Amino acid sequence: MGWTAVRKIFAEAGQLLNQELEVRGWIRTQRESKNFAFIELNDGSCFKNLQVVYSDKLANFATVAKFPLGTSLKVTGTLVPSPAAGQPFELKAEAIEAIGLSALDYPLQKKRHSFEFLRTIPHLRPRTNTFMAVFRVRSLLAYALHTFFHERGFVYVHTPIITASDAEGAGQMFRVTTLDPKSPPLDERGAIDFSQDFFGRETNLTVSGQLNVEGFCLAFNKVYTFGPTFRAENSNTQRHASEFWMIEPEIAFADLGDNMELAEDMLKFVIRFVLEHAPQEMEFFNRFIDTSLLQRLQHVVEAKFEHVTYTRAVELLQQADMKFNFPPEWGKDLQTEHERYLSETIFQKPVFVTDYPKEIKAFYMRLNDDNRTVAAMDLLVPDVGEIIGGSQREERHDVLKKRIMEMGLKVEDYEWYLNLRKFGGAPHAGFGLGFERAVMYLTGMENIRDVIPYPRTPKSAEF
RNA sequence: UCCUCAGUAGCUCAAUCGGCAGAGCGGAUGGCUGUUAACCAUUAGGUUGGGGGUUCAAGUCCCUCCUGAGGAGCCA
């Protein structure tokens, strides 16, 4: 590259001052007077813009002054101290040349746009401050997670996107098929004959890599998956998308306590990592998106997470001086309002709720000695809600088989999964972290559609 | 899927009881010797989400559909 990144200019301004430089980027804003003008140039390497100043000494001064916002530029000039307040230095241009002109109907203006409008132009919104910050943090968070696990000896496992079984018996799935929807082959009973489908059976997009990764856990001990998952639920909320990413670690010779310790360490590590590596972006979020963000994250990094059993949580909610739309009751799942009250009012920090009634949890969760609860845990965080869900897995072959049958699932579908308990089974545990929810938690963004580059939600899969 | 709210210029929003559809920003044109979402002046820009109805008259009231948002459920 024959040009200098703006990130480098900000980092090494001292050495670069009074030197001739070339930069390339896009016009964020432009302010012109009769004899001189200013361009705020962003090259994507850094959150901040570089101010370019040019005068009518440039032969093409009038032309450049007419460049629409969004135009991509090549600028050569000298880095000089800025005489005006607002920026420590600026590039005094000796030549400015358009690489790609923008059209006059460029939709991004020098003013605040609503997030709703920006969702209609997901291909252009990364050129705004907020989305540039969001997607840099998203990228950094992925890197932080990989770093955390690799430093601890975890193996990254790529579980399949196309699956043959429904992992948890919960959640609508997207069917994967090459059959002609207008005239699918039928069997003798008139049902669709999936034996003639591409894979010779019914297949779907994955809703979780957990069951698959358990096999690798019982070989590598410490493993994780990190990839896209798909849910065909018709849920319309700020926190749900049809396509989202999940991180699912799984550790062997471990119980629920080890699992929670891992979750807490992971969350604290990635928060510290992002605070350290994206200070400008985080400062921006704290200023314009959520003014209590940095304080809250700092608090989480320093706090010891709370632990409370489901049974105790229900008691606390029943004793609370608070009128709930749904009265808390043992045996029923916690409502969103209950979860919020626990994390935001009672504990005011992340809290693990553990040992849920077996009836409301998945079949693979380990049955406790009381025979009525399972070794499950949900991590509830203020403002975002459930961010992690996990459990110690049932390692006892007979108990697991019994649970599969109790839940009305077909044992033959889970033969391979039962096999893991037959051939050298071991206690193991794991959890799932919703990647987008973590991004929301770290940025203060309130809508999941604003932390996914091209979000997919019910009735919405444009671009 | 259910409940609630909303849809007016490219964007963000006004429009009183049903009575001539407006402003700021953005665009165009001109002015301005250091701007910081620059400033000043002029100007263009509308099938008020689609369809139907009530009325002398509908952006406004009614029906319906579409789209978006918030909440609930489901969950991560």
Coordinates of C-alpha atoms (C1' of nucleotides) in Angstrom, one line a residue:
Chain A
M1 CA 0.0 0.0 0.0
G2 CA 1.4 3.3 -1.0
W3 CA -0.9 5.2 1.4
T4 CA -1.1 5.7 5.1
A5 CA -4.0 4.5 7.3
V6 CA -5.7 7.1 9.4
R7 CA -5.3 4.8 12.4
K8 CA -1.6 5.0 11.9
I9 CA -1.7 8.8 11.6
F10 CA -3.5 9.1 14.9
A11 CA -1.1 6.6 16.5
E12 CA 2.1 8.1 15.2
A13 CA 1.2 11.8 14.7
G14 CA 4.4 12.9 16.3
Q15 CA 6.7 11.2 13.8
L16 CA 4.5 11.9 10.8
L17 CA 4.1 15.6 11.4
N18 CA 5.3 17.8 8.5
Q19 CA 5.7 14.7 6.3
E20 CA 4.1 14.2 2.9
L21 CA 1.4 11.5 3.1
E22 CA -1.2 9.9 0.9
V23 CA -4.5 8.8 2.3
R24 CA -7.6 7.1 0.8
G25 CA -11.0 7.1 2.1
W26 CA -14.6 8.4 1.9
I27 CA -16.0 11.9 2.4
R28 CA -18.0 12.0 5.6
T29 CA -18.7 15.7 5.5
Q30 CA -17.4 18.7 3.6
R31 CA -17.5 22.4 4.6
E32 CA -16.5 25.0 2.1
S33 CA -15.8 28.7 2.0
K34 CA -14.8 30.9 -0.9
N35 CA -11.1 30.2 -0.9
F36 CA -10.7 27.1 1.2
A37 CA -12.7 24.0 2.4
F38 CA -12.5 21.1 4.8
I39 CA -13.2 17.5 4.3
E40 CA -13.8 15.0 7.1
L41 CA -12.3 11.8 5.6
N42 CA -12.9 8.3 7.0
D43 CA -10.9 5.4 5.7
G44 CA -12.4 2.7 7.9
S45 CA -9.1 1.9 9.6
C46 CA -10.2 3.9 12.6
F47 CA -13.2 5.4 14.2
K48 CA -12.0 9.0 13.9
N49 CA -12.0 11.1 10.8
L50 CA -9.0 12.9 9.4
Q51 CA -9.6 16.5 8.6
V52 CA -8.4 17.4 5.2
V53 CA -8.0 21.1 4.4
Y54 CA -7.5 22.5 0.9
S55 CA -7.5 25.9 -0.7
D56 CA -8.2 27.4 -4.1
K57 CA -4.5 26.9 -4.9
L58 CA -5.6 23.5 -6.0
A59 CA -6.4 23.6 -9.8
N60 CA -9.5 21.6 -9.2
F61 CA -10.7 23.4 -6.1
A62 CA -14.2 24.1 -7.4
T63 CA -14.6 20.6 -8.6
V64 CA -13.5 19.0 -5.3
A65 CA -15.8 21.3 -3.4
K66 CA -18.7 19.8 -5.3
F67 CA -17.9 16.2 -4.6
P68 CA -20.9 14.7 -3.0
L69 CA -20.8 13.0 0.4
G70 CA -19.7 9.4 0.2
T71 CA -17.2 10.0 -2.6
S72 CA -14.0 8.0 -2.3
L73 CA -10.8 10.0 -2.5
K74 CA -7.1 9.9 -2.9
V75 CA -5.5 12.8 -1.1
T76 CA -1.9 13.7 -0.9
G77 CA -0.6 16.4 1.4
T78 CA 1.4 17.4 4.4
L79 CA 0.4 16.5 8.0
V80 CA 0.4 19.8 9.9
P81 CA -0.7 21.0 13.3
S82 CA -4.2 22.3 13.1
P83 CA -4.5 26.0 13.9
A84 CA -8.2 25.6 15.0
A85 CA -9.6 23.8 17.9
G86 CA -11.4 20.5 17.3
Q87 CA -8.5 18.4 16.1
P88 CA -4.8 18.3 16.9
F89 CA -3.6 18.0 13.3
E90 CA -4.9 17.9 9.8
L91 CA -3.8 17.0 6.3
K92 CA -3.0 20.1 4.2
A93 CA -3.8 18.8 0.7
E94 CA -1.6 19.3 -2.3
A95 CA -3.7 17.1 -4.6
I96 CA -7.2 15.6 -4.3
E97 CA -8.6 13.2 -6.7
A98 CA -11.9 11.3 -6.8
I99 CA -11.5 7.5 -7.0
G100 CA -15.3 7.0 -7.2
L101 CA -17.8 9.8 -7.3
S102 CA -20.9 9.5 -5.2
A103 CA -24.3 10.4 -6.6
L104 CA -26.4 13.3 -5.4
D105 CA -29.0 11.0 -3.9
Y106 CA -26.5 9.5 -1.4
P107 CA -28.9 8.7 1.4
L108 CA -26.6 9.5 4.3
Q109 CA -26.7 13.1 5.4
K110 CA -24.8 15.3 7.8
K111 CA -27.3 14.7 10.5
R112 CA -28.7 12.0 12.7
H113 CA -30.7 9.3 11.0
S114 CA -33.1 7.0 12.8
F115 CA -32.0 3.4 13.2
E116 CA -35.2 2.4 11.5
F117 CA -34.3 4.3 8.3
L118 CA -30.7 2.9 8.4
R119 CA -32.0 -0.6 8.6
T120 CA -33.5 0.0 5.1
I121 CA -29.9 0.6 3.8
P122 CA -27.8 -2.1 5.6
H123 CA -25.2 -1.9 2.9
L124 CA -24.5 1.8 3.6
R125 CA -25.0 2.1 7.3
P126 CA -21.5 0.9 8.2
R127 CA -20.4 4.3 6.9
T128 CA -22.1 5.9 10.0
N129 CA -20.4 6.5 13.3
T130 CA -22.7 4.2 15.2
F131 CA -22.6 1.3 12.9
M132 CA -18.9 1.6 12.2
A133 CA -18.4 1.3 16.0
V134 CA -20.9 -1.6 16.4
F135 CA -19.4 -3.7 13.7
R136 CA -15.8 -3.1 14.8
V137 CA -16.8 -4.2 18.3
R138 CA -18.6 -7.2 16.9
S139 CA -15.5 -8.2 15.0
L140 CA -13.3 -7.6 18.1
L141 CA -15.7 -9.6 20.3
A142 CA -15.3 -12.6 18.1
Y143 CA -11.6 -12.3 18.2
A144 CA -11.7 -11.9 22.0
L145 CA -13.8 -15.1 22.3
H146 CA -11.4 -17.1 20.2
T147 CA -8.5 -15.7 22.1
F148 CA -10.0 -16.6 25.5
F149 CA -10.7 -20.2 24.5
H150 CA -7.4 -20.8 22.7
E151 CA -5.4 -19.4 25.6
R152 CA -7.1 -22.0 27.7
G153 CA -6.4 -24.9 25.4
F154 CA -9.9 -25.3 23.9
V155 CA -10.3 -26.8 20.4
Y156 CA -12.6 -25.0 18.0
V157 CA -15.0 -27.4 16.4
H158 CA -17.1 -26.7 13.3
T159 CA -20.4 -28.4 13.8
P160 CA -22.7 -28.8 10.8
I161 CA -25.0 -26.1 9.6
I162 CA -27.3 -28.7 7.9
T163 CA -28.5 -31.2 10.5
A164 CA -30.6 -34.3 10.5
S165 CA -31.9 -34.1 14.0
D166 CA -33.6 -31.4 16.1
A167 CA -31.2 -30.8 19.0
E168 CA -33.6 -30.1 21.7
G169 CA -37.1 -30.8 20.4
A170 CA -37.7 -27.1 20.7
G171 CA -37.8 -24.3 18.2
Q172 CA -39.2 -24.3 14.7
M173 CA -36.6 -25.2 12.1
F174 CA -35.9 -24.2 8.5
R175 CA -36.1 -27.1 6.2
V176 CA -33.3 -27.8 3.8
T177 CA -34.6 -29.5 0.6
T178 CA -34.1 -29.7 -3.1
L179 CA -37.5 -31.2 -3.7
D180 CA -39.9 -29.3 -6.0
P181 CA -42.3 -27.5 -3.6
K182 CA -45.1 -27.7 -6.3
S183 CA -45.0 -31.4 -6.8
P184 CA -42.9 -33.3 -4.1
P185 CA -42.6 -37.0 -4.5
L186 CA -45.2 -38.8 -2.3
D187 CA -45.0 -42.2 -0.6
E188 CA -47.8 -44.8 -0.6
R189 CA -49.6 -43.0 2.2
G190 CA -49.6 -39.7 0.4
A191 CA -47.0 -38.1 2.7
I192 CA -43.9 -36.4 1.2
D193 CA -41.2 -39.0 0.5
F194 CA -38.1 -37.5 1.9
S195 CA -36.1 -40.6 0.9
Q196 CA -36.0 -39.0 -2.5
D197 CA -34.7 -35.7 -1.1
F198 CA -31.1 -34.7 -1.6
F199 CA -29.8 -36.3 1.6
G200 CA -32.3 -39.2 1.5
R201 CA -34.0 -37.9 4.6
E202 CA -35.4 -34.8 6.2
T203 CA -32.8 -32.1 7.0
N204 CA -32.9 -28.7 8.6
L205 CA -30.6 -25.8 9.4
T206 CA -29.1 -26.2 12.8
V207 CA -30.6 -24.7 15.9
S208 CA -27.6 -25.6 18.1
G209 CA -24.3 -27.3 17.7
Q210 CA -24.3 -28.6 21.2
L211 CA -25.2 -32.3 20.7
N212 CA -22.6 -32.6 18.0
V213 CA -19.9 -30.8 20.0
E214 CA -20.4 -33.1 22.9
G215 CA -18.8 -35.9 20.9
F216 CA -15.7 -33.8 20.5
C217 CA -15.8 -32.8 24.1
L218 CA -15.5 -36.5 25.1
A219 CA -12.3 -36.7 23.0
F220 CA -10.6 -33.3 23.3
N221 CA -12.0 -32.4 26.8
K222 CA -12.2 -28.7 26.2
V223 CA -14.0 -27.6 23.0
Y224 CA -16.2 -24.9 21.6
T225 CA -18.3 -24.1 18.6
F226 CA -18.9 -20.7 17.2
G227 CA -21.1 -20.3 14.2
P228 CA -24.5 -19.4 12.8
T229 CA -27.7 -20.9 14.0
F230 CA -31.2 -20.6 12.7
R231 CA -34.7 -20.5 14.3
A232 CA -37.9 -20.3 12.3
E233 CA -39.8 -18.9 15.3
N234 CA -42.1 -16.1 14.4
S235 CA -40.8 -14.0 17.2
N236 CA -40.8 -10.2 16.8
T237 CA -38.7 -8.7 19.5
Q238 CA -35.6 -6.6 19.9
R239 CA -33.7 -9.6 21.1
H240 CA -34.6 -12.3 18.5
A241 CA -33.4 -12.9 15.0
S242 CA -33.9 -15.8 12.7
E243 CA -30.2 -16.1 11.9
F244 CA -27.8 -15.5 14.7
W245 CA -24.5 -16.7 16.1
M246 CA -23.8 -18.8 19.1
I247 CA -20.7 -19.7 21.1
E248 CA -21.1 -23.1 22.8
P249 CA -18.2 -24.3 24.9
E250 CA -18.2 -27.8 26.4
I251 CA -15.9 -29.1 29.1
A252 CA -15.3 -32.7 30.3
F253 CA -14.8 -33.9 33.8
A254 CA -16.7 -30.8 34.9
D255 CA -19.8 -30.0 36.8
L256 CA -22.2 -27.1 36.9
G257 CA -19.9 -25.1 39.2
D258 CA -17.0 -25.4 36.7
N259 CA -19.4 -24.4 34.0
M260 CA -20.4 -21.2 35.7
E261 CA -16.8 -20.3 36.6
L262 CA -16.0 -20.7 32.9
A263 CA -18.9 -18.5 31.8
E264 CA -18.0 -15.8 34.3
D265 CA -14.3 -15.8 33.4
M266 CA -15.2 -15.7 29.7
L267 CA -17.6 -12.7 30.0
K268 CA -15.1 -10.7 32.1
F269 CA -12.3 -11.5 29.8
V270 CA -14.1 -10.4 26.6
I271 CA -15.4 -7.2 28.3
R272 CA -11.9 -6.3 29.4
F273 CA -10.5 -7.2 25.9
V274 CA -13.0 -5.0 24.1
L275 CA -12.6 -2.0 26.5
E276 CA -8.9 -2.2 26.0
H277 CA -8.9 -2.6 22.2
A278 CA -11.8 -0.3 21.2
P279 CA -11.6 2.6 23.6
Q280 CA -12.8 5.2 21.1
E281 CA -15.8 3.1 20.1
M282 CA -16.7 2.3 23.7
E283 CA -16.4 6.0 24.6
F284 CA -18.7 6.8 21.7
F285 CA -21.4 4.3 22.9
N286 CA -21.1 5.7 26.4
R287 CA -21.7 9.2 25.1
F288 CA -24.4 8.7 22.5
I289 CA -26.1 5.3 23.1
D290 CA -26.1 4.5 26.8
T291 CA -24.5 6.9 29.3
S292 CA -24.2 4.3 32.0
L293 CA -22.5 1.7 29.7
L294 CA -18.9 2.0 30.8
Q295 CA -19.8 2.2 34.5
R296 CA -21.9 -0.9 34.2
L297 CA -19.3 -2.9 32.3
Q298 CA -16.6 -1.8 34.8
H299 CA -18.8 -3.0 37.5
V300 CA -19.4 -6.4 35.9
V301 CA -15.6 -6.9 35.4
E302 CA -15.0 -6.2 39.1
A303 CA -18.1 -7.8 40.6
K304 CA -18.4 -11.4 41.7
F305 CA -21.5 -12.8 39.9
E306 CA -24.4 -13.8 42.1
H307 CA -25.7 -17.3 42.3
V308 CA -29.2 -18.2 43.2
T309 CA -31.2 -21.4 42.8
Y310 CA -34.4 -21.3 40.9
T311 CA -36.3 -22.3 44.1
R312 CA -34.8 -19.4 46.0
A313 CA -35.3 -17.0 43.2
V314 CA -39.0 -17.9 43.1
E315 CA -39.2 -17.2 46.9
L316 CA -37.4 -13.9 46.5
L317 CA -39.8 -12.9 43.7
Q318 CA -42.8 -13.9 45.8
Q319 CA -41.6 -11.8 48.7
A320 CA -40.8 -8.9 46.5
D321 CA -42.7 -5.6 46.9
M322 CA -43.7 -5.7 43.3
K323 CA -46.8 -6.5 41.4
F324 CA -46.1 -8.9 38.5
N325 CA -48.4 -9.5 35.6
F326 CA -47.7 -13.2 36.1
P327 CA -47.3 -14.2 39.8
P328 CA -44.1 -16.2 40.3
E329 CA -44.8 -19.9 40.9
W330 CA -42.6 -22.9 41.4
G331 CA -42.7 -25.1 38.4
K332 CA -43.3 -22.4 35.9
D333 CA -40.6 -20.8 33.9
L334 CA -39.5 -17.3 34.9
Q335 CA -41.1 -14.6 32.9
T336 CA -39.1 -11.8 31.3
E337 CA -40.4 -9.4 34.0
H338 CA -39.1 -11.9 36.7
E339 CA -35.7 -12.1 35.1
R340 CA -35.4 -8.4 34.9
Y341 CA -36.4 -7.9 38.5
L342 CA -33.9 -10.4 39.6
S343 CA -30.9 -8.9 37.7
E344 CA -31.9 -5.3 37.7
T345 CA -33.6 -4.7 41.1
I346 CA -32.7 -7.5 43.6
F347 CA -29.0 -8.2 42.6
Q348 CA -28.2 -5.3 40.2
K349 CA -25.6 -7.3 38.5
P350 CA -25.2 -10.6 36.5
V351 CA -26.8 -13.5 38.3
F352 CA -26.8 -17.2 37.7
V353 CA -30.1 -18.9 38.3
T354 CA -29.6 -22.6 38.8
D355 CA -31.4 -25.9 39.3
Y356 CA -34.6 -25.5 37.4
P357 CA -37.5 -27.9 37.5
K358 CA -36.8 -30.7 35.1
E359 CA -40.1 -30.3 33.4
I360 CA -39.2 -26.9 31.9
K361 CA -35.7 -27.8 30.7
A362 CA -34.2 -30.0 28.0
F363 CA -33.8 -33.8 28.3
Y364 CA -30.0 -33.8 28.3
M365 CA -29.6 -31.8 31.5
R366 CA -28.4 -33.7 34.5
L367 CA -31.0 -34.8 37.0
N368 CA -30.2 -33.6 40.5
D369 CA -30.5 -35.9 43.5
D370 CA -33.8 -34.4 44.6
N371 CA -35.2 -36.0 41.4
R372 CA -37.2 -32.9 40.6
T373 CA -34.6 -30.3 39.4
V374 CA -31.8 -30.4 36.8
A375 CA -28.3 -29.0 36.9
A376 CA -29.1 -26.1 34.6
M377 CA -28.0 -22.5 34.8
D378 CA -29.1 -19.2 33.1
L379 CA -27.0 -16.1 33.4
L380 CA -29.2 -13.0 33.6
V381 CA -27.7 -9.6 33.0
P382 CA -29.3 -6.2 33.6
D383 CA -31.0 -4.7 30.5
V384 CA -30.4 -7.6 28.2
G385 CA -31.9 -10.5 30.1
E386 CA -30.8 -14.0 29.5
I387 CA -27.4 -14.0 27.8
I388 CA -26.2 -17.5 28.6
G389 CA -28.0 -20.8 29.1
G390 CA -26.2 -23.9 30.1
S391 CA -26.1 -27.1 32.1
Q392 CA -24.2 -30.1 33.3
R393 CA -25.1 -32.9 30.9
E394 CA -26.7 -36.1 32.0
E395 CA -23.8 -38.6 31.8
R396 CA -25.7 -41.7 33.2
H397 CA -26.8 -43.8 30.2
D398 CA -29.9 -45.2 31.9
V399 CA -31.1 -41.9 33.3
L400 CA -30.6 -40.2 30.0
K401 CA -32.5 -42.8 28.1
K402 CA -35.3 -42.6 30.6
R403 CA -35.4 -38.8 30.3
I404 CA -35.6 -39.1 26.5
M405 CA -38.6 -41.3 26.7
E406 CA -40.2 -39.2 29.4
M407 CA -40.0 -36.1 27.1
G408 CA -41.7 -38.1 24.3
L409 CA -38.6 -38.2 22.1
K410 CA -37.7 -41.2 19.9
V411 CA -34.7 -43.1 21.4
E412 CA -33.5 -44.2 18.0
D413 CA -32.9 -40.6 17.0
Y414 CA -30.5 -40.3 19.9
E415 CA -28.7 -43.6 19.7
W416 CA -25.4 -41.9 18.7
Y417 CA -25.8 -39.4 21.5
L418 CA -26.5 -42.2 24.0
N419 CA -23.4 -44.0 22.7
L420 CA -21.3 -41.2 24.1
R421 CA -22.4 -42.4 27.6
K422 CA -21.8 -46.0 26.6
F423 CA -18.2 -45.7 25.5
G424 CA -16.3 -44.0 28.3
G425 CA -18.8 -41.4 29.3
A426 CA -17.7 -38.7 31.7
P427 CA -19.4 -35.8 33.6
H428 CA -19.4 -32.8 31.3
A429 CA -21.0 -29.4 31.0
G430 CA -21.4 -26.5 28.7
F431 CA -23.3 -23.4 27.8
G432 CA -24.5 -21.3 24.9
L433 CA -23.8 -17.6 24.6
G434 CA -25.9 -15.6 22.2
F435 CA -23.2 -13.7 20.3
E436 CA -25.5 -10.8 19.3
R437 CA -26.8 -10.5 22.8
A438 CA -23.2 -10.2 24.0
V439 CA -22.6 -7.5 21.3
M440 CA -25.7 -5.6 22.5
Y441 CA -24.6 -5.9 26.1
L442 CA -21.2 -4.5 25.2
T443 CA -22.4 -1.6 23.1
G444 CA -25.6 -0.6 24.7
M445 CA -27.5 -1.1 21.4
E446 CA -31.1 -2.1 22.1
N447 CA -32.1 -3.8 18.9
I448 CA -30.6 -7.0 17.7
R449 CA -31.2 -5.8 14.1
D450 CA -28.6 -3.1 14.7
V451 CA -25.8 -5.5 15.6
I452 CA -26.1 -7.9 12.7
P453 CA -24.7 -6.7 9.3
Y454 CA -27.6 -8.0 7.3
P455 CA -30.3 -9.1 9.8
R456 CA -32.8 -11.8 9.1
T457 CA -36.1 -11.6 11.0
P458 CA -39.6 -12.8 10.2
K459 CA -40.8 -11.2 7.0
S460 CA -37.4 -9.6 6.5
A461 CA -34.6 -11.0 4.4
E462 CA -33.7 -8.3 1.9
F463 CA -30.2 -7.7 0.8
Chain B
rU1 C1' -48.8 -15.6 16.9
rC2 C1' -51.4 -11.9 20.3
rC3 C1' -51.8 -6.7 22.3
rU4 C1' -50.6 -1.4 21.6
rC5 C1' -48.8 2.6 18.7
rA6 C1' -47.2 4.6 14.1
rG7 C1' -46.8 5.5 8.4
rU8 C1' -47.2 13.3 5.6
rA9 C1' -41.1 16.1 0.7
rG10 C1' -34.8 12.3 0.0
rC11 C1' -34.3 12.5 5.9
rU12 C1' -36.4 14.3 10.8
rC13 C1' -41.0 16.1 12.0
rA14 C1' -45.5 19.9 12.2
rA15 C1' -50.6 20.6 10.4
rU16 C1' -55.9 23.1 16.7
rC17 C1' -62.9 20.8 16.2
rG18 C1' -63.0 17.4 9.5
rG19 C1' -61.9 23.4 6.3
rC20 C1' -55.9 26.5 1.3
rA21 C1' -50.2 20.4 3.2
rG22 C1' -45.7 23.4 6.2
rA23 C1' -40.7 23.8 8.7
rG24 C1' -35.6 22.3 9.5
rC25 C1' -31.9 19.4 7.4
rG26 C1' -30.3 17.4 2.6
rG27 C1' -30.2 19.0 -3.1
rA28 C1' -29.5 23.1 -6.8
rU29 C1' -27.8 28.4 -7.4
rG30 C1' -25.2 32.6 -5.4
rG31 C1' -22.4 34.8 -1.1
rC32 C1' -18.6 34.3 2.8
rU33 C1' -10.5 34.1 4.5
rG34 C1' -10.2 28.5 9.6
rU35 C1' -14.8 25.5 9.4
rU36 C1' -16.3 21.5 13.4
rA37 C1' -23.9 18.4 12.0
rA38 C1' -20.3 25.9 9.7
rC39 C1' -23.0 30.3 8.4
rC40 C1' -26.3 33.9 5.1
rA41 C1' -29.7 34.4 0.7
rU42 C1' -32.6 32.4 -3.3
rU43 C1' -34.9 28.1 -5.2
rA44 C1' -36.9 23.2 -6.7
rG45 C1' -39.2 19.3 -4.3
rG46 C1' -46.0 16.0 -2.3
rU47 C1' -51.1 10.5 -5.6
rU48 C1' -50.3 12.4 3.0
rG49 C1' -48.3 3.6 2.7
rG50 C1' -52.3 0.7 -0.9
rG51 C1' -57.6 -0.1 -1.6
rG52 C1' -62.6 0.9 -0.2
rG53 C1' -66.3 3.9 2.5
rU54 C1' -68.8 8.3 5.3
rU55 C1' -69.1 13.7 4.1
rC56 C1' -70.4 19.8 0.7
rA57 C1' -65.3 18.9 2.2
rA58 C1' -60.7 13.6 4.7
rG59 C1' -53.6 13.9 6.3
rU60 C1' -57.5 14.0 10.1
rC61 C1' -63.4 9.7 10.9
rC62 C1' -64.8 4.2 9.6
rC63 C1' -63.4 -0.8 7.2
rU64 C1' -59.5 -3.6 5.1
rC65 C1' -54.6 -4.9 3.5
rC66 C1' -49.3 -3.8 3.7
rU67 C1' -45.0 -2.0 6.3
rG68 C1' -42.4 -0.5 10.7
rA69 C1' -41.8 0.1 16.0
rG70 C1' -42.8 -1.2 21.3
rG71 C1' -44.6 -5.0 24.6
rA72 C1' -45.9 -10.4 25.5
rG73 C1' -45.0 -15.5 24.3
rC74 C1' -40.8 -18.6 22.6
rC75 C1' -35.7 -18.4 23.4
rA76 C1' -30.0 -17.2 22.8

